[in-house]
Short mmCIF file of C-alpha atoms in Angstrom, two decimals:
data_model
loop_
_atom_site.label_atom_id
_atom_site.label_comp_id
_atom_site.label_asym_id
_atom_site.label_seq_id
_atom_site.Cartn_x
_atom_site.Cartn_y
_atom_site.Cartn_z
CA MET A 1 1.26 -83.71 11.12
CA ALA A 2 -1.55 -81.18 11.68
CA GLN A 3 -4.61 -82.53 13.41
CA MET A 4 -8.14 -81.72 12.39
CA ILE A 5 -10.18 -79.98 15.08
CA GLN A 6 -13.85 -80.64 15.12
CA MET A 7 -16.20 -78.12 16.73
CA SER A 8 -19.85 -78.30 17.43
CA THR A 9 -22.24 -75.68 16.09
CA GLU A 10 -22.52 -74.13 19.55
CA GLN A 11 -18.74 -73.87 19.94
CA LEU A 12 -18.38 -72.28 16.48
CA GLN A 13 -21.02 -69.69 17.31
CA GLN A 14 -19.23 -68.83 20.57
CA LEU A 15 -15.96 -68.34 18.66
CA ILE A 16 -17.62 -66.02 16.15
CA ASP A 17 -19.22 -63.96 18.93
CA SER A 18 -15.85 -63.66 20.66
CA VAL A 19 -14.18 -62.34 17.50
CA ARG A 20 -16.98 -59.82 16.97
CA THR A 21 -16.72 -58.57 20.53
CA SER A 22 -12.97 -58.11 20.17
CA ALA A 23 -13.38 -56.14 16.93
CA THR A 24 -16.05 -53.93 18.49
CA SER A 25 -13.80 -53.17 21.46
CA SER A 26 -10.92 -52.19 19.15
CA ALA A 27 -13.14 -49.84 17.14
CA ALA A 28 -14.46 -48.25 20.33
CA ALA A 29 -10.93 -47.72 21.60
CA ALA A 30 -9.90 -46.10 18.31
CA SER A 31 -12.96 -43.84 18.39
CA ALA A 32 -12.21 -42.81 21.95
CA ALA A 33 -8.62 -41.97 21.02
CA ALA A 34 -9.78 -39.85 18.09
CA ALA A 35 -12.28 -38.07 20.32
CA ALA A 36 -9.55 -37.40 22.87
CA GLN A 37 -7.30 -35.96 20.18
CA THR A 38 -10.11 -33.74 18.91
CA SER A 39 -10.76 -32.60 22.46
CA LEU A 40 -7.11 -31.64 22.86
CA LYS A 41 -7.24 -29.65 19.64
CA SER A 42 -10.37 -27.85 20.79
CA LYS A 43 -8.45 -26.73 23.86
CA GLY A 44 -5.98 -24.76 21.73
CA SER A 45 -4.97 -21.23 22.63
CA PHE A 46 -3.21 -18.19 21.21
CA SER A 47 0.00 -18.93 23.11
CA ASN A 48 1.79 -20.04 19.93
CA CYS A 49 0.18 -17.53 17.59
CA PRO A 50 2.93 -15.55 15.81
CA SER A 51 0.81 -12.41 15.36
CA ARG A 52 1.05 -9.64 17.94
CA PHE A 53 -0.47 -6.16 18.05
CA GLY A 54 1.06 -3.13 19.73
CA GLY A 55 -1.65 -0.54 19.13
CA GLN A 56 -0.59 1.14 15.88
CA ARG A 57 -3.38 3.23 14.40
CA ASP A 58 -3.10 2.00 10.85
CA HIS A 59 -5.96 0.50 8.85
CA GLU A 60 -3.81 -1.99 6.93
CA ALA A 61 -1.97 -3.15 10.07
CA VAL A 62 -5.24 -3.66 11.98
CA GLU A 63 -6.89 -5.62 9.18
CA GLU A 64 -3.78 -7.76 8.71
CA PHE A 65 -3.73 -8.55 12.44
CA ILE A 66 -7.43 -9.44 12.55
CA THR A 67 -7.18 -11.65 9.48
CA SER A 68 -4.15 -13.44 10.92
CA ILE A 69 -5.64 -14.23 14.33
CA THR A 70 -9.00 -15.23 12.83
CA THR A 71 -7.29 -17.71 10.53
CA TYR A 72 -5.17 -19.05 13.39
CA LYS A 73 -8.26 -19.48 15.56
CA GLU A 74 -10.00 -21.53 12.86
CA ILE A 75 -6.97 -23.72 12.13
CA GLU A 76 -6.33 -24.47 15.81
CA CYS A 77 -10.06 -25.05 16.47
CA ILE A 78 -10.09 -22.53 19.32
CA THR A 79 -13.57 -21.98 20.68
CA ASP A 80 -14.98 -18.48 21.03
CA GLU A 81 -14.91 -18.85 24.81
CA ASP A 82 -11.21 -19.85 24.87
CA ALA A 83 -10.35 -17.17 22.33
CA LEU A 84 -12.01 -14.53 24.48
CA LYS A 85 -9.98 -15.65 27.48
CA GLY A 86 -6.65 -15.83 25.65
CA VAL A 87 -6.79 -12.84 23.33
CA SER A 88 -4.82 -10.76 25.86
CA LEU A 89 -1.76 -12.85 24.92
CA LEU A 90 -1.76 -11.14 21.52
CA PHE A 91 -1.46 -7.57 22.82
CA TYR A 92 1.60 -5.65 23.98
CA GLY A 93 2.45 -2.04 24.75
CA LEU A 94 -0.36 0.43 24.21
CA ALA A 95 -2.72 -2.30 23.01
CA SER A 96 -2.22 -4.28 26.22
CA THR A 97 -3.00 -1.23 28.34
CA TRP A 98 -6.06 -0.47 26.21
CA TRP A 99 -7.36 -4.04 26.54
CA GLN A 100 -7.20 -3.91 30.33
CA GLY A 101 -9.64 -1.04 30.24
CA VAL A 102 -12.15 -2.39 27.70
CA ARG A 103 -12.06 -6.17 28.18
CA LYS A 104 -15.29 -6.11 30.25
CA GLU A 105 -17.11 -4.72 27.22
CA ALA A 106 -16.24 -7.78 25.13
CA LYS A 107 -18.88 -10.45 25.67
CA THR A 108 -18.20 -12.42 22.46
CA TRP A 109 -15.35 -12.95 20.01
CA ASN A 110 -17.03 -10.64 17.49
CA ASP A 111 -17.09 -7.94 20.18
CA VAL A 112 -13.29 -8.23 20.43
CA LEU A 113 -12.83 -7.68 16.70
CA SER A 114 -15.27 -4.75 16.70
CA LEU A 115 -13.50 -3.07 19.62
CA ILE A 116 -10.11 -3.39 17.91
CA ARG A 117 -11.44 -1.85 14.71
CA ASP A 118 -13.39 0.93 16.42
CA HIS A 119 -10.44 2.08 18.51
CA PHE A 120 -7.42 1.57 16.26
CA SER A 121 -8.98 1.77 12.82
CA PRO A 122 -12.18 3.80 12.99
CA THR A 123 -14.17 4.12 9.79
CA LYS A 124 -13.06 7.14 7.79
CA PRO A 125 -15.66 9.43 6.24
CA SER A 126 -16.00 8.94 2.51
CA TYR A 127 -14.75 12.41 1.60
CA GLN A 128 -11.47 11.75 3.43
CA ILE A 129 -10.98 8.49 1.55
CA TYR A 130 -11.55 10.28 -1.76
CA LEU A 131 -8.99 12.90 -0.77
CA GLU A 132 -6.43 10.17 -0.11
CA ILE A 133 -7.25 8.47 -3.42
CA PHE A 134 -6.70 11.61 -5.51
CA GLU A 135 -3.92 13.02 -3.35
CA LYS A 136 -1.15 11.29 -5.25
CA LYS A 137 -0.71 10.27 -8.86
CA GLN A 138 1.62 7.53 -10.01
CA ASP A 139 5.23 8.69 -10.24
CA GLU A 140 8.01 7.46 -12.52
CA VAL A 141 9.38 4.78 -10.18
CA THR A 142 6.25 3.16 -8.69
CA ALA A 143 5.31 -0.08 -10.45
CA ILE A 144 1.77 -0.34 -11.77
CA ASP A 145 1.05 -3.36 -9.53
CA THR A 146 1.98 -1.41 -6.40
CA PHE A 147 0.07 1.71 -7.42
CA VAL A 148 -3.15 -0.09 -8.36
CA CYS A 149 -2.96 -2.18 -5.17
CA GLN A 150 -2.72 0.97 -3.04
CA LYS A 151 -5.67 2.65 -4.75
CA ARG A 152 -7.86 -0.45 -4.56
CA ALA A 153 -7.12 -0.75 -0.85
CA LEU A 154 -8.46 2.79 -0.38
CA LEU A 155 -11.49 2.13 -2.56
CA ALA A 156 -12.27 -0.94 -0.44
CA GLN A 157 -12.72 1.33 2.59
CA LEU A 158 -15.70 3.05 0.97
CA PRO A 159 -19.22 1.87 1.90
CA ASP A 160 -20.25 -1.37 0.21
CA GLY A 161 -21.84 -0.88 -3.18
CA ARG A 162 -20.58 2.68 -3.62
CA HIS A 163 -18.87 1.93 -6.95
CA ASP A 164 -18.79 -0.97 -9.38
CA GLU A 165 -15.50 -2.22 -10.84
CA GLU A 166 -15.85 -0.13 -14.00
CA THR A 167 -16.12 3.09 -12.00
CA GLU A 168 -13.19 2.10 -9.77
CA ILE A 169 -11.11 1.46 -12.90
CA ASP A 170 -12.05 4.91 -14.25
CA LEU A 171 -10.93 6.54 -10.99
CA THR A 172 -7.64 4.64 -10.97
CA TYR A 173 -6.87 4.98 -14.69
CA GLY A 174 -6.88 8.75 -14.53
CA LEU A 175 -4.15 8.65 -11.88
CA LEU A 176 -1.78 6.42 -13.86
CA ASN A 177 1.48 7.80 -15.17
CA ILE A 178 1.25 9.13 -18.72
CA LYS A 179 3.73 6.49 -19.96
CA TYR A 180 1.05 3.85 -19.35
CA ARG A 181 -1.89 5.86 -20.66
CA LYS A 182 0.00 6.51 -23.90
CA HIS A 183 0.02 2.79 -24.69
CA ILE A 184 -3.16 1.60 -22.92
CA ALA A 185 -6.41 3.19 -24.04
CA ARG A 186 -9.28 3.07 -21.58
CA HIS A 187 -11.43 1.03 -23.96
CA ASP A 188 -8.71 -1.63 -24.33
CA PHE A 189 -9.54 -3.35 -21.02
CA LYS A 190 -12.53 -4.02 -18.80
CA THR A 191 -11.02 -5.39 -15.56
CA PHE A 192 -8.16 -4.56 -13.22
CA ARG A 193 -6.54 -7.84 -14.17
CA GLU A 194 -6.39 -6.88 -17.84
CA LEU A 195 -5.02 -3.45 -16.93
CA LEU A 196 -2.23 -4.98 -14.84
CA GLU A 197 -1.31 -7.47 -17.55
CA LYS A 198 -0.95 -4.70 -20.13
CA GLY A 199 0.96 -2.53 -17.65
CA ARG A 200 3.46 -5.30 -16.91
CA ILE A 201 4.12 -5.75 -20.63
CA ILE A 202 4.91 -2.04 -20.92
CA GLU A 203 7.26 -2.21 -17.93
CA ARG A 204 9.10 -5.21 -19.36
CA ASN A 205 9.45 -3.50 -22.74
CA MET A 206 10.77 -0.31 -21.17
CA MET A 207 13.26 -2.27 -19.08
CA GLU A 208 14.46 -4.20 -22.13
CA ASP A 209 14.79 -1.00 -24.17
CA LEU A 210 16.77 0.64 -21.35
CA ASN A 211 19.14 -2.32 -21.12
CA GLN A 212 19.72 -2.31 -24.87
CA THR A 213 20.36 1.44 -24.89
CA GLU A 214 22.96 1.11 -22.13
CA PHE A 215 24.61 -1.80 -24.00
CA ARG A 216 24.79 0.04 -27.34
CA GLY A 217 26.03 3.29 -25.88
CA PRO A 218 25.18 6.73 -27.33
CA ILE A 219 22.78 6.57 -30.27
CA ARG A 220 23.53 8.73 -33.30
CA GLY A 221 21.07 11.59 -33.54
CA VAL A 222 20.18 11.47 -29.83
CA ARG A 223 21.41 14.34 -27.72
CA GLY A 224 23.66 12.93 -25.02
CA THR A 225 25.07 14.46 -21.89
CA LYS A 226 28.70 14.38 -23.03
CA ARG A 227 30.08 17.28 -25.08
CA CYS A 228 33.71 17.80 -26.04
CA THR A 229 34.99 21.18 -24.93
CA TYR A 230 37.68 21.10 -27.65
CA CYS A 231 35.72 20.43 -30.86
CA ASN A 232 32.24 21.10 -29.44
CA PHE A 233 30.86 17.79 -30.69
CA ARG A 234 28.76 15.50 -28.49
CA GLY A 235 29.47 11.87 -27.70
CA HIS A 236 32.93 12.16 -26.18
CA THR A 237 35.03 14.30 -23.85
CA SER A 238 38.00 16.51 -24.59
CA GLU A 239 40.35 13.82 -23.26
CA GLN A 240 38.97 11.40 -25.87
CA CYS A 241 38.93 13.91 -28.74
CA ARG A 242 40.96 12.78 -31.77
CA LYS A 243 41.26 16.29 -33.22
CA ARG A 244 43.03 17.42 -30.08
CA ARG A 245 45.91 14.97 -30.53
CA ASN A 246 49.12 15.60 -32.46
CA PRO A 247 50.27 13.12 -35.12
CA ASP A 248 52.54 11.53 -32.51
CA GLY A 249 49.50 10.83 -30.26
CA ARG A 250 50.21 13.52 -27.64
CA PRO A 251 47.31 15.84 -26.67
CA ARG A 252 47.47 19.46 -27.84
CA ASP A 253 47.35 22.19 -25.24
CA SER A 254 45.71 24.93 -27.23
CA ALA A 255 42.11 24.97 -28.37
CA PRO A 256 41.33 25.13 -32.10
CA ALA A 257 40.30 28.35 -33.74
CA VAL A 258 36.57 29.04 -33.88
CA GLY A 259 35.04 27.28 -36.85
CA ALA A 260 38.17 25.22 -37.50
CA HIS A 261 36.18 22.00 -37.52
CA GLU A 262 33.59 23.30 -39.97
CA ASN A 263 35.77 23.07 -43.12
#
């Protein structure tokens, strides 16, 4: 049978203080553990970063590399000081040799990014970017998504504020293949998103029409590539020609007289 324990007011107060002290110690320990974990994260490095740069002089490759390592640095909580020390791990080949010669010029993390851009992707003059934009029109096989993406990437290299979206659309629209401009009038859309949506619909319709044409075979009234050398009609070959066969089904050797099939 359980026994009742009687405590004085002083003893009860001591017990409460003891419980509070224990709880405070546990919270402090948990806080210290969290701080230690945060400290470990802050000591991250680029050793496990999957992005590497070999020194290719290509604007898209440089920007992709910079975006990748910047994102990795933020996720891993790498400080600017540690990033500056470990950035050499990301270079190989020509880029590694180049970094050995310019690393003393980099005092901050932003200096690193600026040096990479200045050396491997220097800013092009505007006239050269315009030449690249108008150098090539959309061909028959390039999808509208790919073509518009390429042109917008070039337009993005122009100085900030050079063109608004409407002007950029005008520049791009004139370079589209005629099969899109036939069905999409310039006044039918106001944004690149609307243009791409309409372009995709046209591509799907053309693909569906092509599949149906191949399924149905030659269409009457449409000039095909096959022409019979025996009767001179289109749509079949001489081996398939019915007029060339004898009543017993064997093919005839001689060609018909001129105009024989025009009775």
